[in-house]
mmCIF file of C-alpha atoms and ligand atoms in Angstrom:
data_model
loop_
_atom_site.group_PDB
_atom_site.id
_atom_site.type_symbol
_atom_site.label_atom_id
_atom_site.label_comp_id
_atom_site.label_asym_id
_atom_site.label_seq_id
_atom_site.Cartn_x
_atom_site.Cartn_y
_atom_site.Cartn_z
ATOM 1 C CA MET B 218 -3.387 -14.129 2.143
ATOM 2 C CA ARG B 219 -2.061 -10.640 2.943
ATOM 3 C CA VAL B 220 -2.999 -7.303 1.421
ATOM 4 C CA LEU B 221 -0.956 -4.132 1.714
ATOM 5 C CA GLY B 222 -3.132 -0.997 1.980
ATOM 6 C CA ILE B 223 -1.942 2.470 0.941
ATOM 7 C CA GLU B 224 -3.933 5.640 1.705
ATOM 8 C CA THR B 225 -2.901 9.020 0.242
ATOM 9 C CA SER B 226 -6.149 10.771 -0.691
ATOM 10 C CA CYS B 227 -5.627 13.884 1.412
ATOM 11 C CA ASP B 228 -3.328 14.802 4.302
ATOM 12 C CA GLU B 229 -2.556 11.461 5.974
ATOM 13 C CA THR B 230 -0.086 8.941 4.564
ATOM 14 C CA GLY B 231 -1.259 5.560 5.837
ATOM 15 C CA VAL B 232 0.004 2.027 5.187
ATOM 16 C CA ALA B 233 -1.118 -1.283 6.684
ATOM 17 C CA ILE B 234 -1.166 -5.041 6.129
ATOM 18 C CA TYR B 235 -4.357 -7.082 6.537
ATOM 19 C CA ASP B 236 -4.001 -10.854 6.864
ATOM 20 C CA SER B 237 -6.981 -13.096 6.045
ATOM 21 C CA GLU B 238 -6.119 -15.385 9.007
ATOM 22 C CA CYS B 239 -4.806 -12.999 11.672
ATOM 23 C CA GLY B 240 -6.579 -9.717 10.826
ATOM 24 C CA LEU B 241 -4.677 -6.450 10.889
ATOM 25 C CA VAL B 242 -1.014 -7.321 11.411
ATOM 26 C CA ALA B 243 0.630 -3.908 10.885
ATOM 27 C CA HIS B 244 -0.359 -0.314 10.377
ATOM 28 C CA THR B 245 1.253 3.079 10.609
ATOM 29 C CA LEU B 246 0.446 6.611 9.663
ATOM 30 C CA HIS B 247 2.140 9.918 9.047
ATOM 31 C CA SER B 248 -0.147 12.839 9.788
ATOM 32 C CA GLN B 249 0.680 15.959 7.775
ATOM 33 C CA VAL B 250 -1.112 18.322 10.139
ATOM 34 C CA ALA B 251 2.147 20.109 11.018
ATOM 35 C CA SER B 252 2.817 20.878 7.321
ATOM 36 C CA HIS B 253 -0.614 22.445 6.773
ATOM 37 C CA THR B 254 -1.364 24.157 10.099
ATOM 38 C CA ALA B 255 0.355 27.397 9.167
ATOM 39 C CA TYR B 256 -1.987 27.698 6.147
ATOM 40 C CA GLY B 257 -5.196 26.911 8.062
ATOM 41 C CA GLY B 258 -6.063 24.002 5.750
ATOM 42 C CA VAL B 259 -4.637 21.396 3.395
ATOM 43 C CA VAL B 260 -2.282 22.734 0.695
ATOM 44 C CA PRO B 261 -2.580 20.128 -2.099
ATOM 45 C CA GLU B 262 0.978 20.500 -3.417
ATOM 46 C CA LEU B 263 2.466 20.108 0.062
ATOM 47 C CA ALA B 264 0.274 17.052 0.630
ATOM 48 C CA SER B 265 1.571 15.360 -2.551
ATOM 49 C CA ARG B 266 5.180 16.079 -1.644
ATOM 50 C CA ASP B 267 4.742 14.726 1.887
ATOM 51 C CA HIS B 268 3.207 11.495 0.544
ATOM 52 C CA ILE B 269 6.241 11.057 -1.727
ATOM 53 C CA ARG B 270 8.569 11.693 1.205
ATOM 54 C CA TYR B 271 6.917 9.283 3.637
ATOM 55 C CA LEU B 272 5.640 6.289 1.667
ATOM 56 C CA ILE B 273 8.908 4.318 1.531
ATOM 57 C CA PRO B 274 9.908 4.940 5.191
ATOM 58 C CA LEU B 275 6.395 3.938 6.327
ATOM 59 C CA LEU B 276 6.524 0.774 4.238
ATOM 60 C CA GLU B 277 9.865 -0.094 5.809
ATOM 61 C CA GLU B 278 8.397 0.592 9.244
ATOM 62 C CA ILE B 279 5.686 -2.062 8.773
ATOM 63 C CA ASP B 280 8.198 -4.398 7.155
ATOM 64 C CA ALA B 281 6.223 -4.942 3.936
ATOM 65 C CA THR B 282 8.201 -7.024 1.443
ATOM 66 C CA ALA B 283 7.535 -8.927 -1.776
ATOM 67 C CA GLU B 284 7.666 -12.124 0.292
ATOM 68 C CA ASN B 285 5.031 -11.224 2.873
ATOM 69 C CA ILE B 286 2.236 -9.644 0.832
ATOM 70 C CA ASP B 287 0.006 -10.987 -1.962
ATOM 71 C CA ALA B 288 -1.627 -7.830 -3.318
ATOM 72 C CA ILE B 289 -1.446 -4.038 -3.082
ATOM 73 C CA ALA B 290 -4.590 -1.984 -2.466
ATOM 74 C CA TYR B 291 -4.449 1.809 -2.792
ATOM 75 C CA THR B 292 -6.933 4.682 -2.657
ATOM 76 C CA LYS B 293 -7.911 5.441 -6.246
ATOM 77 C CA GLY B 294 -10.349 8.248 -5.361
ATOM 78 C CA PRO B 295 -12.074 10.494 -4.500
ATOM 79 C CA GLY B 296 -9.609 13.010 -3.104
ATOM 80 C CA LEU B 297 -6.897 15.477 -4.119
ATOM 81 C CA ILE B 298 -5.667 14.542 -7.594
ATOM 82 C CA GLY B 299 -1.950 15.018 -6.882
ATOM 83 C CA ALA B 300 -2.126 13.132 -3.590
ATOM 84 C CA LEU B 301 -4.068 10.281 -5.213
ATOM 85 C CA LEU B 302 -1.613 10.056 -8.117
ATOM 86 C CA VAL B 303 1.300 9.653 -5.709
ATOM 87 C CA GLY B 304 -0.408 6.671 -4.037
ATOM 88 C CA ALA B 305 -1.652 5.148 -7.299
ATOM 89 C CA GLY B 306 1.726 5.560 -9.050
ATOM 90 C CA PHE B 307 3.563 4.152 -6.049
ATOM 91 C CA ALA B 308 1.216 1.145 -5.776
ATOM 92 C CA LYS B 309 1.496 0.359 -9.487
ATOM 93 C CA ALA B 310 5.295 0.632 -9.512
ATOM 94 C CA LEU B 311 5.520 -1.581 -6.431
ATOM 95 C CA GLY B 312 3.094 -4.076 -7.963
ATOM 96 C CA TYR B 313 5.230 -4.248 -11.108
ATOM 97 C CA ALA B 314 8.486 -4.584 -9.179
ATOM 98 C CA TRP B 315 7.126 -7.199 -6.760
ATOM 99 C CA GLN B 316 4.893 -8.924 -9.356
ATOM 100 C CA LYS B 317 1.735 -8.459 -7.265
ATOM 101 C CA PRO B 318 -1.767 -7.508 -8.399
ATOM 102 C CA THR B 319 -3.025 -4.035 -7.521
ATOM 103 C CA ILE B 320 -6.521 -3.046 -6.388
ATOM 104 C CA GLY B 321 -7.900 0.521 -6.623
ATOM 105 C CA ILE B 322 -10.174 1.329 -3.694
ATOM 106 C CA HIS B 323 -12.901 3.961 -3.290
ATOM 107 C CA HIS B 324 -11.936 6.047 -0.259
ATOM 108 C CA MET B 325 -15.474 5.991 1.209
ATOM 109 C CA GLU B 326 -15.729 2.222 0.809
ATOM 110 C CA GLY B 327 -12.486 2.219 2.777
ATOM 111 C CA HIS B 328 -14.093 4.304 5.544
ATOM 112 C CA LEU B 329 -17.040 1.915 5.604
ATOM 113 C CA MET B 330 -14.699 -1.069 5.878
ATOM 114 C CA ALA B 331 -12.983 0.484 8.928
ATOM 115 C CA ALA B 332 -15.969 -0.820 10.924
ATOM 116 C CA PHE B 333 -15.062 -4.357 9.765
ATOM 117 C CA LEU B 334 -11.604 -4.273 11.328
ATOM 118 C CA ASP B 335 -13.212 -5.217 14.664
ATOM 119 C CA PRO B 336 -13.696 -8.915 15.456
ATOM 120 C CA ILE B 337 -17.483 -8.369 15.670
ATOM 121 C CA LYS B 338 -18.463 -7.234 12.185
ATOM 122 C CA PRO B 339 -21.694 -5.721 10.864
ATOM 123 C CA THR B 340 -23.808 -8.007 8.684
ATOM 124 C CA TYR B 341 -25.404 -6.950 5.380
ATOM 125 C CA PRO B 342 -27.734 -5.338 4.567
ATOM 126 C CA PHE B 343 -27.229 -2.228 6.679
ATOM 127 C CA LEU B 344 -27.646 1.512 6.642
ATOM 128 C CA ALA B 345 -24.499 3.622 6.827
ATOM 129 C CA LEU B 346 -23.843 7.220 7.761
ATOM 130 C CA LEU B 347 -20.581 8.287 6.111
ATOM 131 C CA VAL B 348 -19.417 11.555 7.620
ATOM 132 C CA SER B 349 -16.008 12.981 6.787
ATOM 133 C CA GLY B 350 -14.323 16.202 5.742
ATOM 134 C CA GLY B 351 -15.419 15.709 2.129
ATOM 135 C CA HIS B 352 -18.602 13.609 2.369
ATOM 136 C CA THR B 353 -21.878 13.387 4.258
ATOM 137 C CA GLN B 354 -23.934 10.518 2.932
ATOM 138 C CA ILE B 355 -26.557 8.043 4.049
ATOM 139 C CA ILE B 356 -26.259 4.817 2.110
ATOM 140 C CA ALA B 357 -27.943 1.441 1.993
ATOM 141 C CA ALA B 358 -25.256 -1.257 1.763
ATOM 142 C CA ARG B 359 -26.998 -4.355 0.362
ATOM 143 C CA GLU B 360 -23.785 -6.353 0.244
ATOM 144 C CA PHE B 361 -20.085 -5.628 -0.216
ATOM 145 C CA GLY B 362 -19.718 -3.370 -3.279
ATOM 146 C CA ASN B 363 -23.463 -2.746 -3.656
ATOM 147 C CA TYR B 364 -24.182 0.711 -2.304
ATOM 148 C CA GLU B 365 -27.245 2.880 -2.883
ATOM 149 C CA ILE B 366 -26.911 6.542 -1.979
ATOM 150 C CA LEU B 367 -30.081 7.577 -0.147
ATOM 151 C CA GLY B 368 -28.957 11.021 0.975
ATOM 152 C CA ASP B 369 -26.072 13.375 0.260
ATOM 153 C CA THR B 370 -25.006 16.878 1.149
ATOM 154 C CA LEU B 371 -26.072 19.614 -1.229
ATOM 155 C CA ASP B 372 -23.113 21.795 -0.228
ATOM 156 C CA ASP B 373 -20.600 21.440 2.639
ATOM 157 C CA ALA B 374 -19.834 18.132 4.306
ATOM 158 C CA ALA B 375 -20.352 17.903 8.080
ATOM 159 C CA GLY B 376 -16.597 17.735 8.759
ATOM 160 C CA GLU B 377 -16.021 20.733 6.500
ATOM 161 C CA ALA B 378 -18.654 22.717 8.442
ATOM 162 C CA PHE B 379 -16.941 21.753 11.711
ATOM 163 C CA ASP B 380 -13.541 22.792 10.334
ATOM 164 C CA LYS B 381 -14.743 26.119 8.894
ATOM 165 C CA THR B 382 -16.585 27.100 12.080
ATOM 166 C CA ALA B 383 -13.579 26.071 14.152
ATOM 167 C CA LYS B 384 -11.411 28.333 11.993
ATOM 168 C CA LEU B 385 -13.805 31.245 12.613
ATOM 169 C CA LEU B 386 -13.338 30.573 16.336
ATOM 170 C CA GLY B 387 -9.575 30.804 15.882
ATOM 171 C CA LEU B 388 -8.954 27.084 16.406
ATOM 172 C CA ALA B 389 -6.151 25.290 14.577
ATOM 173 C CA TYR B 390 -6.609 22.950 11.585
ATOM 174 C CA PRO B 391 -8.247 20.435 11.512
ATOM 175 C CA GLY B 392 -10.729 22.116 13.793
ATOM 176 C CA GLY B 393 -13.455 19.454 14.126
ATOM 177 C CA PRO B 394 -11.981 17.647 17.136
ATOM 178 C CA LEU B 395 -10.872 20.965 18.721
ATOM 179 C CA LEU B 396 -14.351 22.462 18.329
ATOM 180 C CA ALA B 397 -15.826 19.329 19.931
ATOM 181 C CA LYS B 398 -13.393 19.699 22.836
ATOM 182 C CA LEU B 399 -14.246 23.378 23.285
ATOM 183 C CA ALA B 400 -17.971 22.507 23.169
ATOM 184 C CA GLU B 401 -17.525 20.407 26.322
ATOM 185 C CA GLN B 402 -17.017 23.680 28.279
ATOM 186 C CA GLY B 403 -20.082 25.304 26.706
ATOM 187 C CA ARG B 404 -23.595 25.808 28.058
ATOM 188 C CA PRO B 405 -26.238 24.824 25.494
ATOM 189 C CA GLY B 406 -29.117 27.051 24.400
ATOM 190 C CA THR B 407 -27.491 30.459 23.795
ATOM 191 C CA TYR B 408 -27.321 30.336 20.014
ATOM 192 C CA ASN B 409 -30.335 29.307 18.057
ATOM 193 C CA PHE B 410 -28.814 27.315 15.183
ATOM 194 C CA PRO B 411 -31.310 25.720 12.775
ATOM 195 C CA ARG B 412 -31.471 21.986 11.978
ATOM 196 C CA PRO B 413 -31.099 22.299 8.175
ATOM 197 C CA MET B 414 -33.423 20.335 5.839
ATOM 198 C CA LEU B 415 -35.287 18.566 8.654
ATOM 199 C CA ASP B 416 -38.517 20.343 7.700
ATOM 200 C CA ARG B 417 -38.354 18.777 4.222
ATOM 201 C CA PRO B 418 -38.870 15.157 3.268
ATOM 202 C CA GLY B 419 -35.872 13.177 2.067
ATOM 203 C CA LEU B 420 -32.438 12.340 3.379
ATOM 204 C CA ASP B 421 -30.233 15.085 1.923
ATOM 205 C CA PHE B 422 -28.170 17.472 4.028
ATOM 206 C CA SER B 423 -27.042 21.081 3.789
ATOM 207 C CA PHE B 424 -24.516 22.545 6.219
ATOM 208 C CA SER B 425 -23.347 25.748 4.537
ATOM 209 C CA GLY B 426 -26.177 27.838 6.085
ATOM 210 C CA LEU B 427 -25.149 26.757 9.577
ATOM 211 C CA LYS B 428 -21.602 27.834 8.884
ATOM 212 C CA THR B 429 -22.796 31.221 7.589
ATOM 213 C CA GLN B 430 -24.903 31.687 10.713
ATOM 214 C CA ALA B 431 -21.828 30.893 12.803
ATOM 215 C CA LEU B 432 -19.910 33.524 10.808
ATOM 216 C CA TYR B 433 -22.495 36.211 11.666
ATOM 217 C CA ALA B 434 -22.478 35.194 15.334
ATOM 218 C CA ILE B 435 -18.671 35.365 15.569
ATOM 219 C CA ARG B 436 -17.603 38.160 13.196
ATOM 220 C CA ASP B 437 -16.860 41.514 14.911
ATOM 221 C CA LYS B 438 -18.333 40.243 18.194
ATOM 222 C CA ASN B 439 -15.204 39.775 20.319
ATOM 223 C CA LEU B 440 -16.679 36.733 22.042
ATOM 224 C CA THR B 441 -15.414 35.838 25.518
ATOM 225 C CA PRO B 442 -13.944 32.332 25.930
ATOM 226 C CA GLN B 443 -17.200 31.204 27.578
ATOM 227 C CA GLU B 444 -19.282 32.601 24.710
ATOM 228 C CA GLN B 445 -17.010 30.823 22.235
ATOM 229 C CA ALA B 446 -17.526 27.550 24.092
ATOM 230 C CA ASN B 447 -21.302 28.141 24.148
ATOM 231 C CA LEU B 448 -21.295 28.734 20.410
ATOM 232 C CA ALA B 449 -19.209 25.594 19.788
ATOM 233 C CA CYS B 450 -21.655 23.611 21.928
ATOM 234 C CA ASP B 451 -24.771 24.890 20.122
ATOM 235 C CA PHE B 452 -23.143 24.455 16.713
ATOM 236 C CA GLU B 453 -22.127 20.874 17.481
ATOM 237 C CA ASP B 454 -25.650 20.142 18.782
ATOM 238 C CA ALA B 455 -27.178 21.454 15.533
ATOM 239 C CA VAL B 456 -24.919 19.299 13.316
ATOM 240 C CA VAL B 457 -25.286 16.202 15.489
ATOM 241 C CA ASP B 458 -29.080 16.554 15.860
ATOM 242 C CA THR B 459 -29.429 16.882 12.093
ATOM 243 C CA LEU B 460 -27.293 13.805 11.425
ATOM 244 C CA VAL B 461 -29.100 11.725 14.068
ATOM 245 C CA LYS B 462 -32.608 12.698 12.912
ATOM 246 C CA LYS B 463 -31.781 11.879 9.300
ATOM 247 C CA CYS B 464 -30.409 8.482 10.360
ATOM 248 C CA ILE B 465 -33.618 7.774 12.275
ATOM 249 C CA ARG B 466 -35.670 8.785 9.237
ATOM 250 C CA ALA B 467 -33.552 6.551 6.964
ATOM 251 C CA LEU B 468 -33.875 3.567 9.297
ATOM 252 C CA ASP B 469 -37.654 4.070 9.374
ATOM 253 C CA GLN B 470 -37.872 4.378 5.593
ATOM 254 C CA THR B 471 -35.732 1.356 4.796
ATOM 255 C CA GLY B 472 -36.747 -0.913 7.672
ATOM 256 C CA LEU B 473 -33.058 -1.770 8.177
ATOM 257 C CA ASP B 474 -32.039 -2.597 11.740
ATOM 258 C CA THR B 475 -28.262 -2.124 11.544
ATOM 259 C CA LEU B 476 -26.431 1.188 11.344
ATOM 260 C CA VAL B 477 -22.730 1.661 10.555
ATOM 261 C CA VAL B 478 -21.261 5.101 11.231
ATOM 262 C CA ALA B 479 -17.872 5.853 9.653
ATOM 263 C CA GLY B 480 -15.575 8.664 8.467
ATOM 264 C CA GLY B 481 -13.674 11.267 10.497
ATOM 265 C CA VAL B 482 -16.765 12.806 12.143
ATOM 266 C CA SER B 483 -17.794 9.370 13.476
ATOM 267 C CA ALA B 484 -15.129 10.026 16.146
ATOM 268 C CA ASN B 485 -17.420 12.750 17.572
ATOM 269 C CA LYS B 486 -18.503 11.755 21.095
ATOM 270 C CA LYS B 487 -21.827 13.612 21.076
ATOM 271 C CA LEU B 488 -22.800 11.949 17.794
ATOM 272 C CA ARG B 489 -21.922 8.520 19.195
ATOM 273 C CA THR B 490 -23.824 9.108 22.438
ATOM 274 C CA LYS B 491 -26.989 10.369 20.729
ATOM 275 C CA LEU B 492 -27.024 7.585 18.150
ATOM 276 C CA GLN B 493 -26.332 5.017 20.859
ATOM 277 C CA ASP B 494 -29.279 6.292 22.968
ATOM 278 C CA PHE B 495 -31.611 5.927 20.022
ATOM 279 C CA ALA B 496 -30.181 2.547 19.007
ATOM 280 C CA THR B 497 -30.619 1.144 22.500
ATOM 281 C CA LYS B 498 -34.263 2.330 22.709
ATOM 282 C CA LYS B 499 -35.192 1.006 19.255
ATOM 283 C CA LYS B 500 -33.053 -2.153 19.356
ATOM 284 C CA ILE B 501 -30.938 -1.023 16.402
ATOM 285 C CA LYS B 502 -27.502 -2.636 16.078
ATOM 286 C CA ILE B 503 -24.914 0.078 15.714
ATOM 287 C CA PHE B 504 -21.244 -0.209 14.660
ATOM 288 C CA TYR B 505 -18.394 2.312 14.635
ATOM 289 C CA PRO B 506 -14.739 1.921 13.710
ATOM 290 C CA ASP B 507 -12.236 1.997 16.541
ATOM 291 C CA LEU B 508 -11.428 5.682 17.200
ATOM 292 C CA LYS B 509 -7.985 5.404 15.582
ATOM 293 C CA PHE B 510 -9.564 4.158 12.348
ATOM 294 C CA CYS B 511 -12.293 6.836 12.035
ATOM 295 C CA THR B 512 -10.037 9.307 10.236
ATOM 296 C CA ASP B 513 -7.962 8.406 7.160
ATOM 297 C CA ASN B 514 -5.690 5.373 7.537
ATOM 298 C CA GLY B 515 -4.128 2.517 5.561
ATOM 299 C CA ALA B 516 -5.855 -0.248 7.521
ATOM 300 C CA MET B 517 -9.290 0.471 6.055
ATOM 301 C CA ILE B 518 -7.806 0.384 2.530
ATOM 302 C CA ALA B 519 -6.024 -2.918 3.245
ATOM 303 C CA TYR B 520 -9.313 -4.432 4.503
ATOM 304 C CA ALA B 521 -11.286 -3.165 1.484
ATOM 305 C CA GLY B 522 -8.495 -4.631 -0.688
ATOM 306 C CA TYR B 523 -8.868 -7.990 1.051
ATOM 307 C CA GLU B 524 -12.639 -8.005 0.307
ATOM 308 C CA ARG B 525 -11.945 -7.194 -3.350
ATOM 309 C CA TYR B 526 -9.137 -9.769 -3.564
ATOM 310 C CA LYS B 527 -11.589 -12.478 -2.435
ATOM 311 C CA ARG B 528 -13.800 -11.506 -5.378
ATOM 312 C CA ASN B 529 -10.922 -11.293 -7.902
ATOM 313 C CA LEU B 530 -11.564 -7.596 -8.394
ATOM 314 C CA PHE B 531 -8.062 -6.550 -9.452
ATOM 315 C CA ASP B 532 -6.857 -3.681 -11.647
ATOM 316 C CA GLN B 533 -6.809 -4.859 -15.236
ATOM 317 C CA SER B 534 -3.768 -2.928 -16.422
ATOM 318 C CA LEU B 535 -0.597 -1.247 -15.262
ATOM 319 C CA SER B 536 -1.816 2.216 -16.248
ATOM 320 C CA ILE B 537 -2.203 4.677 -13.410
ATOM 321 C CA HIS B 538 -5.710 5.982 -12.796
ATOM 322 C CA ALA B 539 -6.878 8.267 -10.038
ATOM 323 C CA ARG B 540 -10.439 9.556 -9.764
ATOM 324 C CA PRO B 541 -10.658 12.826 -7.803
ATOM 325 C CA ARG B 542 -14.463 12.624 -8.174
ATOM 326 C CA TRP B 543 -15.987 9.184 -8.055
ATOM 327 C CA PRO B 544 -19.562 8.375 -6.982
ATOM 328 C CA LEU B 545 -19.585 5.564 -4.420
ATOM 329 C CA ALA B 546 -22.438 3.805 -6.217
ATOM 330 C CA GLU B 547 -20.121 3.339 -9.243
ATOM 331 C CA CYS B 548 -17.207 1.728 -7.446
HETATM 332 O O1 KG4 Y 1233 -12.358 10.917 7.126
HETATM 333 P P1 KG4 Y 1233 -11.424 12.040 7.348
HETATM 334 O O2 KG4 Y 1233 -10.146 11.754 8.085
HETATM 335 O O3 KG4 Y 1233 -11.004 12.722 6.025
HETATM 336 C C1 KG4 Y 1233 -11.828 12.835 4.918
HETATM 337 O O4 KG4 Y 1233 -12.011 11.811 4.205
HETATM 338 O O5 KG4 Y 1233 -12.355 13.952 4.744
HETATM 339 O O6 KG4 Y 1233 -12.263 13.142 8.126
HETATM 340 C C2 KG4 Y 1233 -11.689 14.323 8.586
HETATM 341 C C3 KG4 Y 1233 -12.798 15.184 9.138
HETATM 342 C C4 KG4 Y 1233 -12.301 16.598 9.444
HETATM 343 O O7 KG4 Y 1233 -13.237 17.512 8.914
HETATM 344 C C5 KG4 Y 1233 -12.284 16.614 10.960
HETATM 345 O O8 KG4 Y 1233 -12.466 17.891 11.508
HETATM 346 C C6 KG4 Y 1233 -13.446 15.708 11.288
HETATM 347 O O9 KG4 Y 1233 -13.308 14.649 10.367
HETATM 348 N N1 KG4 Y 1233 -13.392 15.201 12.667
HETATM 349 C C7 KG4 Y 1233 -14.283 15.552 13.630
HETATM 350 C C8 KG4 Y 1233 -13.875 14.874 14.806
HETATM 351 N N2 KG4 Y 1233 -12.749 14.145 14.514
HETATM 352 C C9 KG4 Y 1233 -12.476 14.360 13.197
HETATM 353 N N3 KG4 Y 1233 -15.369 16.336 13.593
HETATM 354 C C10 KG4 Y 1233 -16.061 16.473 14.737
HETATM 355 N N4 KG4 Y 1233 -15.742 15.883 15.901
HETATM 356 C C11 KG4 Y 1233 -14.656 15.092 15.987
HETATM 357 N N5 KG4 Y 1233 -14.340 14.500 17.146
HETATM 358 ZN ZN1 ZN Y 1234 -11.435 10.120 4.655
#
């Protein structure tokens, strides 16, 4: 059985085919970074138009046809409403034309499933840290589709904080990976960034204060390139330390011994190294998606679609629904 996956929640147009026997058999992606760079962030209308422009060529590129797929999975939410509607409308029209069932996928379940594209898969139950441009959550995954949110961000997501601080440093969009690269040249310990919410019980996050502190440290200061790298290094340490400590706390509280880390920020090397150090010491099993599947892609949606197909969880009607806000626990 083969599932076509379509991802259009934000600024990447991704399509892929997952085969129940052979695994991922095709995937491709169009990154819209070039369209948004000039504006320093994603322009929703441009994102929608680019999805419209690229979906058919990408589908042709992976050679998806009515004959070689059995179902169509698409990102139903959360995300930018226009971008989601393009993907949902496209998937429904294709499903009608090809007479295939469609499956609406929660984008964060997709991110979680990216870790299952590897031959060695996590086993339930596990704890997951979902860190992207729009989300920072710690969840307990009891089984596929059964997710309890244990911690969430009260304001900015970790990726958003990376991107906003990167912008203050004059780095291009999306700044997270560029800030992490700059941080490699930095010397730690110059800037005293706090570790937000660690002094309080619970598993919630807050990153907007860190970003404001970065603003005060950068604004009107004319930092030298070395000072900029030092700031990037200390900022990254503060975000990573906070994420790691909350994961440790969550593992302690739940008694779970498996951790899955997914979403765009799971590509961050410092985060991976620090979590790996802890996991090795405490004999925690840790799983990450392959680097190319950390950020948005169609493969994770195709895999989530395959899991839902197995459970007969199909859309019940042809009507087009997108959910720009959609709690993961309700999916
Ligand atoms: O999952 P994703 O592609 O999109 C959302 O669902 O939001 O995540 C994108 C986010 C951006 O904020 C980007 O800056 C961040 O992931 N990101 C990183 C790294 N790679 C991507 N942040 C820090 N370090 C990285 N290496
Ligand atoms: Zn994402």
